[in-house]
Coordinates of C-alpha atoms in Angstrom, one line a residue:
M1161 CA -28.2 8.0 1.5
V1162 CA -25.0 6.0 0.9
D1163 CA -23.9 4.1 4.1
L1164 CA -20.6 2.3 3.7
R1165 CA -19.9 1.7 7.4
G1166 CA -18.5 -1.7 8.1
R1167 CA -17.4 -2.2 4.5
S1168 CA -13.8 -2.9 3.5
F1169 CA -12.0 -1.0 0.7
L1170 CA -10.1 -3.6 -1.2
T1171 CA -10.7 -2.6 -4.8
L1172 CA -12.9 -0.2 -6.6
M1173 CA -14.5 -3.1 -8.3
D1174 CA -16.4 -3.8 -5.1
F1175 CA -18.2 -0.4 -5.2
T1176 CA -20.9 1.0 -7.4
T1177 CA -20.5 4.3 -9.3
E1178 CA -22.8 6.0 -6.8
E1179 CA -20.7 4.7 -3.9
I1180 CA -17.5 5.9 -5.5
R1181 CA -19.1 9.3 -6.2
Y1182 CA -20.1 9.5 -2.5
M1183 CA -16.4 8.9 -1.4
L1184 CA -15.2 11.6 -3.9
D1185 CA -17.7 14.1 -2.7
L1186 CA -16.8 13.3 0.9
G1187 CA -13.2 13.8 0.1
H1188 CA -13.8 17.2 -1.3
K1189 CA -16.0 18.1 1.8
L1190 CA -13.4 16.9 4.3
K1191 CA -10.6 18.7 2.5
A1192 CA -12.6 22.0 2.7
K1193 CA -13.2 21.2 6.4
K1194 CA -9.5 20.9 7.1
K1195 CA -8.7 24.0 5.1
A1196 CA -11.2 25.9 7.3
G1197 CA -9.3 24.7 10.4
I1198 CA -12.2 22.7 11.8
V1199 CA -11.2 20.0 14.2
G1200 CA -13.0 16.7 13.5
E1201 CA -14.4 14.0 15.8
L1202 CA -16.0 11.7 13.2
L1203 CA -13.5 8.9 14.3
R1204 CA -13.4 9.7 18.0
G1205 CA -12.7 6.6 20.1
K1206 CA -11.6 4.6 17.1
N1207 CA -8.3 2.7 16.9
V1208 CA -6.6 1.8 13.6
V1209 CA -3.6 -0.4 12.8
L1210 CA -1.4 0.3 9.7
M1211 CA 0.4 -2.8 8.4
F1212 CA 3.2 -2.1 6.0
D1213 CA 5.1 -4.9 4.2
K1214 CA 6.1 -2.2 1.6
T1215 CA 7.4 1.1 2.8
S1216 CA 5.8 4.4 1.8
T1217 CA 5.9 8.1 2.5
R1218 CA 2.5 9.2 1.2
T1219 CA 0.4 6.3 2.2
R1220 CA 1.6 6.1 5.8
C1221 CA 1.5 9.9 6.4
S1222 CA -2.0 10.1 4.7
F1223 CA -3.5 7.4 6.9
E1224 CA -1.9 8.8 10.1
V1225 CA -2.9 12.4 9.5
A1226 CA -6.4 11.4 8.2
C1227 CA -7.1 9.4 11.4
H1228 CA -5.6 12.0 13.8
D1229 CA -7.6 14.8 12.1
E1230 CA -10.9 13.1 13.0
G1231 CA -9.9 11.8 16.4
A1232 CA -8.7 8.2 15.8
H1233 CA -5.6 6.6 17.3
V1234 CA -3.0 4.9 15.1
T1235 CA -0.6 2.0 15.6
Y1236 CA 2.1 1.3 13.0
L1237 CA 3.4 -2.3 12.3
D1238 CA 6.0 -3.2 9.7
S1239 CA 7.2 -6.6 8.7
K1240 CA 10.0 -6.4 11.2
S1241 CA 7.8 -5.5 14.2
S1242 CA 5.1 -8.2 14.1
Q1243 CA 4.7 -11.9 13.7
V1244 CA 2.0 -11.7 11.1
G1245 CA 2.5 -14.4 8.5
K1246 CA 5.7 -15.7 10.2
K1247 CA 5.0 -17.2 13.6
E1248 CA 1.3 -16.6 13.3
S1249 CA -1.0 -17.2 10.3
I1250 CA -2.9 -14.4 8.5
E1251 CA -6.2 -15.8 9.8
D1252 CA -5.1 -15.9 13.4
S1253 CA -3.5 -12.4 13.2
A1254 CA -6.6 -11.0 11.5
R1255 CA -8.9 -12.3 14.3
I1256 CA -6.6 -10.9 17.0
L1257 CA -6.2 -7.5 15.4
G1258 CA -10.0 -7.4 14.8
G1259 CA -10.4 -7.6 18.6
F1260 CA -8.0 -4.8 19.3
F1261 CA -8.8 -2.4 16.5
D1262 CA -11.7 -0.8 14.6
G1263 CA -9.9 -0.8 11.2
I1264 CA -6.9 -2.2 9.4
E1265 CA -4.8 -0.8 6.6
Y1266 CA -2.5 -3.1 4.7
R1267 CA 0.2 -2.2 2.2
G1268 CA 2.2 -5.0 0.6
Y1269 CA 2.4 -7.6 -2.1
S1270 CA -0.5 -10.0 -2.0
Q1271 CA -4.1 -9.1 -2.9
E1272 CA -5.1 -12.4 -1.3
L1273 CA -3.6 -11.4 2.0
V1274 CA -5.5 -8.1 2.2
E1275 CA -8.7 -10.1 1.3
D1276 CA -8.0 -12.6 4.1
L1277 CA -7.5 -9.8 6.6
A1278 CA -11.0 -8.5 5.6
K1279 CA -12.5 -12.0 5.7
Y1280 CA -11.3 -13.0 9.2
S1281 CA -10.9 -9.7 11.1
G1282 CA -14.6 -8.7 11.2
I1283 CA -13.7 -5.0 10.8
P1284 CA -13.1 -2.7 7.8
V1285 CA -9.8 -3.3 6.0
W1286 CA -8.3 -0.8 3.5
N1287 CA -6.0 -1.7 0.7
G1288 CA -3.0 0.7 0.8
L1289 CA -1.4 -1.1 -2.3
T1290 CA -0.9 -4.6 -3.5
D1291 CA 0.9 -6.1 -6.5
V1292 CA -2.3 -5.9 -8.6
D1293 CA -4.2 -2.9 -7.3
H1294 CA -3.9 0.6 -5.7
P1295 CA -7.5 1.8 -5.1
T1296 CA -6.7 4.6 -2.6
Q1297 CA -4.5 6.3 -5.2
I1298 CA -7.2 6.3 -7.8
L1299 CA -9.6 8.2 -5.5
A1300 CA -6.9 10.8 -4.9
D1301 CA -6.3 11.1 -8.6
M1302 CA -10.0 11.5 -9.4
M1303 CA -10.2 14.3 -6.8
T1304 CA -7.3 16.0 -8.4
I1305 CA -8.8 15.7 -11.9
E1306 CA -12.1 17.2 -10.6
E1307 CA -10.1 20.2 -9.1
H1308 CA -8.1 20.9 -12.3
I1309 CA -10.2 19.8 -15.2
D1310 CA -13.5 21.5 -15.8
K1311 CA -15.6 18.6 -17.1
P1312 CA -17.4 15.6 -15.5
L1313 CA -15.3 12.5 -15.0
K1314 CA -17.4 10.6 -17.6
D1315 CA -16.1 13.0 -20.2
V1316 CA -12.4 12.7 -19.2
K1317 CA -9.8 10.7 -21.1
V1318 CA -7.0 9.2 -19.1
V1319 CA -3.9 7.7 -20.7
F1320 CA -1.6 5.6 -18.7
V1321 CA 1.9 5.5 -20.3
G1322 CA 4.7 2.9 -19.9
D1323 CA 4.5 -0.2 -17.8
I1324 CA 0.9 -1.1 -18.6
R1325 CA 0.9 -4.4 -16.8
N1326 CA 1.5 -3.0 -13.3
N1327 CA -0.9 -2.3 -10.4
M1328 CA -1.4 1.3 -11.2
C1329 CA -2.6 0.6 -14.7
Y1330 CA -5.0 -2.0 -13.5
A1331 CA -6.3 0.3 -10.8
W1332 CA -6.9 3.0 -13.4
M1333 CA -8.7 0.5 -15.6
Y1334 CA -11.0 -0.3 -12.7
G1335 CA -11.6 3.3 -11.8
C1336 CA -12.3 4.5 -15.3
A1337 CA -14.7 1.6 -15.9
K1338 CA -16.7 2.3 -12.8
M1339 CA -17.0 6.0 -13.5
G1340 CA -17.7 5.6 -17.2
M1341 CA -14.4 7.3 -18.3
D1342 CA -12.3 6.8 -21.4
F1343 CA -9.0 4.9 -20.6
V1344 CA -6.0 4.2 -22.7
A1345 CA -3.1 1.9 -21.8
Y1346 CA -0.2 3.2 -24.0
G1347 CA 2.8 1.0 -23.9
P1348 CA 4.9 -1.7 -25.6
D1349 CA 3.1 -4.6 -27.3
V1350 CA 5.2 -7.1 -25.3
L1351 CA 3.8 -5.7 -22.1
A1352 CA 0.2 -5.6 -23.5
E1353 CA 0.6 -9.4 -24.1
Q1354 CA 1.5 -9.8 -20.4
M1355 CA -1.6 -8.0 -19.1
D1356 CA -4.0 -10.0 -17.0
K1357 CA -6.7 -11.2 -19.4
E1358 CA -9.2 -11.7 -16.5
V1359 CA -8.8 -8.0 -15.6
I1360 CA -9.4 -7.0 -19.2
E1361 CA -12.6 -9.1 -19.3
K1362 CA -13.9 -7.8 -16.0
V1363 CA -13.3 -4.2 -17.1
A1364 CA -15.0 -4.7 -20.4
A1365 CA -18.1 -6.0 -18.6
V1366 CA -18.2 -3.0 -16.4
N1367 CA -17.7 -0.6 -19.3
E1368 CA -20.7 -2.1 -21.1
A1369 CA -22.9 -1.0 -18.1
T1370 CA -21.3 2.5 -17.5
G1371 CA -20.3 3.6 -21.0
G1372 CA -16.6 3.7 -20.3
T1373 CA -14.0 2.6 -22.8
C1374 CA -10.6 0.8 -22.5
T1375 CA -8.1 0.9 -25.3
I1376 CA -4.7 -0.9 -25.2
S1377 CA -2.2 0.4 -27.8
S1378 CA 1.4 1.0 -28.7
D1379 CA 0.4 3.7 -31.3
I1380 CA 1.0 7.2 -30.1
A1381 CA -2.1 8.2 -32.0
A1382 CA -4.0 6.7 -29.1
I1383 CA -3.1 9.6 -26.8
K1384 CA -4.8 12.2 -29.0
G1385 CA -7.4 14.1 -27.0
A1386 CA -6.1 13.0 -23.6
D1387 CA -7.1 15.1 -20.6
V1388 CA -4.6 13.3 -18.4
I1389 CA -1.2 11.7 -19.1
Y1390 CA -0.3 9.4 -16.2
T1391 CA 2.8 7.3 -15.6
D1392 CA 4.6 5.3 -12.9
V1393 CA 8.2 4.2 -12.4
W1394 CA 9.5 1.6 -14.8
A1395 CA 10.7 -0.8 -12.2
S1396 CA 8.6 -1.3 -9.0
M1397 CA 9.8 -2.3 -5.6
G1398 CA 11.6 -5.6 -5.8
E1399 CA 12.2 -5.3 -9.6
E1400 CA 15.5 -3.3 -9.5
D1401 CA 17.3 -6.2 -11.3
Q1402 CA 15.1 -5.6 -14.3
I1403 CA 16.2 -2.0 -14.7
P1404 CA 18.4 -2.5 -17.8
E1405 CA 15.7 -4.4 -19.6
R1406 CA 13.0 -1.9 -18.6
V1407 CA 15.0 1.2 -19.7
A1408 CA 15.6 -0.3 -23.1
M1409 CA 11.9 -1.2 -23.5
L1410 CA 10.3 1.9 -22.0
S1411 CA 12.5 4.8 -22.9
P1412 CA 10.4 5.5 -26.0
Y1413 CA 7.5 6.0 -23.6
K1414 CA 9.2 8.6 -21.4
I1415 CA 6.8 11.5 -20.7
T1416 CA 8.2 14.6 -22.6
M1417 CA 6.8 17.9 -23.6
E1418 CA 6.7 16.5 -27.2
M1419 CA 4.4 13.7 -25.9
L1420 CA 2.1 16.2 -24.2
E1421 CA 1.9 18.3 -27.4
A1422 CA 1.0 15.1 -29.3
T1423 CA -2.3 15.0 -27.3
G1424 CA -3.4 18.1 -29.1
N1425 CA -4.7 19.4 -25.7
P1426 CA -2.9 22.5 -24.5
D1427 CA -4.5 22.0 -21.1
V1428 CA -3.5 18.4 -20.7
K1429 CA -2.5 17.5 -17.1
F1430 CA 0.3 15.3 -15.9
L1431 CA -0.3 13.0 -12.9
H1432 CA 2.0 10.5 -11.2
C1433 CA 1.5 8.4 -8.1
L1434 CA 5.0 9.3 -6.9
P1435 CA 7.8 8.9 -6.1
A1436 CA 9.0 9.9 -9.6
F1437 CA 12.4 9.7 -11.2
H1438 CA 12.5 13.1 -13.1
D1439 CA 16.1 14.2 -12.3
F1440 CA 19.2 12.6 -10.9
N1441 CA 18.8 13.9 -7.3
T1442 CA 18.1 10.5 -5.9
V1443 CA 20.5 7.8 -5.0
L1444 CA 19.0 5.2 -7.3
A1445 CA 18.7 7.5 -10.4
K1446 CA 22.2 8.8 -9.9
T1447 CA 23.7 5.3 -9.4
Q1448 CA 21.8 3.8 -12.4
M1449 CA 22.9 6.7 -14.6
E1450 CA 26.5 6.0 -13.6
L1451 CA 25.9 2.5 -14.9
G1452 CA 24.5 3.9 -18.1
Y1453 CA 20.8 3.6 -17.4
D1454 CA 18.6 6.7 -17.5
I1455 CA 15.6 5.5 -15.4
R1456 CA 13.6 8.8 -15.6
E1457 CA 10.1 8.0 -16.7
V1458 CA 9.3 11.7 -17.0
T1459 CA 11.5 14.7 -17.9
D1460 CA 12.1 17.3 -15.3
E1461 CA 10.7 19.9 -17.7
V1462 CA 7.3 18.1 -17.7
F1463 CA 7.4 17.3 -13.9
R1464 CA 7.9 21.0 -13.0
S1465 CA 5.7 22.4 -15.8
E1466 CA 2.2 24.0 -15.6
H1467 CA 0.8 20.8 -16.8
S1468 CA 2.0 18.9 -13.7
V1469 CA -0.4 18.7 -10.7
V1470 CA 1.5 16.0 -8.9
F1471 CA 1.9 17.8 -5.6
D1472 CA -1.8 18.6 -5.4
E1473 CA -2.4 15.0 -6.2
A1474 CA -0.1 13.9 -3.4
E1475 CA -1.9 16.1 -0.9
N1476 CA -5.2 14.6 -2.0
R1477 CA -4.0 11.1 -0.9
M1478 CA -4.6 12.3 2.6
H1479 CA -8.1 13.8 1.9
S1480 CA -9.3 10.9 -0.1
I1481 CA -8.0 8.3 2.4
K1482 CA -9.7 10.3 5.1
A1483 CA -12.9 10.0 3.1
I1484 CA -12.5 6.2 2.8
V1485 CA -11.8 5.7 6.5
V1486 CA -14.7 8.1 7.5
A1487 CA -17.1 6.4 5.1
T1488 CA -16.4 2.9 6.3
M1489 CA -15.6 3.5 10.1
A1490 CA -17.1 6.7 11.3
N1491 CA -19.4 7.0 14.3
E1492 CA -22.2 8.3 12.0
V1493 CA -23.0 8.6 8.3
V1494 CA -21.7 11.9 6.8
E1495 CA -24.0 13.5 4.3
V1496 CA -22.4 15.2 1.3

C-alpha cells in the first residue's frame, strides 16, 4: 500500500512511478465520489494555508474546493496580507505556520522558497507553481489524458509547443519521464539553447529507467504521431515587456488546425494549462493587438474544436489537487 502522509509535493521528481500512479488513481476515485454527491471527511479537523505570491483562478479555487469537500478549513494569504519574506524570514514564517496549520500551499516564483517552507515547517507543503515547475498541473493533465485517450500513459506521446524553456515544459518533461511517456519539446532553436541543461540531464537519467523519451526539436516532423498537443502563453506573468520579441519568435508555433493535421492523428487532443489567449476578448489580447501584436498562442478554432479538452482539464485541477492533499494529509490512507 502506498502511504504518502506527511510528504511534501514539490516536484514529480520526488516521487516514484508507483506513487504518481497512486495519486492519479486516487484523483479518479475522488472525482467519482464527488460526482456521486458523497460528502467527504478525509480531511476533517485539518487546517490549510494557501500562500499566493502569484494570482490564480484555477489553483486557488481548486485547493479551496478540494479542502472544503473533505472537511478541511482554508486560510488565504497573498503577498499584501502577510509579512512572509518581508519583515519575517521564510524560515521563521515556515516554523510559525507549521504550528498553526496541517498543510501549506505555495504559488509564486522561487522553487527554493517552496523547498524552504517544506524544510522548516514540519508539515506537508504543496507546490502550486514556481518559475521552474508546475507539478499539480501535470497530474490534472494526466488525469484528463486517461479520460480522453484510450491507451496507457506509457504509450502516449505529448508534444509541448512554443516556449519550451518555461516551467510547464519542464514540468511535462519530469512527468513524462516518471511515467515512461514520449515527450517532445517543439520550439525555436534559440529557446532550446536556453533550456536548463541540468533538467535535461536529470530527465535523461529517469528515462533510462522508465523507458520514456525526450526529444527537443524545431522540426515540425517531430510532432508526427502526437496524442497530445500542449501549449502555454508566450509571455508569462512578469514578462509582458517581452511580448513583441516573443510574438515574432513564437508566431510560427501558434496552434492551428493545420498543425493538428500535421500530427497525422485525427483523434489528437489539445490541452492548455490556462488562461489561454485564443481570441481578443481579454484586455491584454485586445490592447496588444491594437499595438500590432497578436499574442494568441492558439486559434479560436482549435480552442473550441472537438480536439480541445481544456475545460475538462481545468476541472481536473480540483480533483487531482484533492488527491494530492488527501494522499499527503488525510486522517487515514485511502485505498484505490
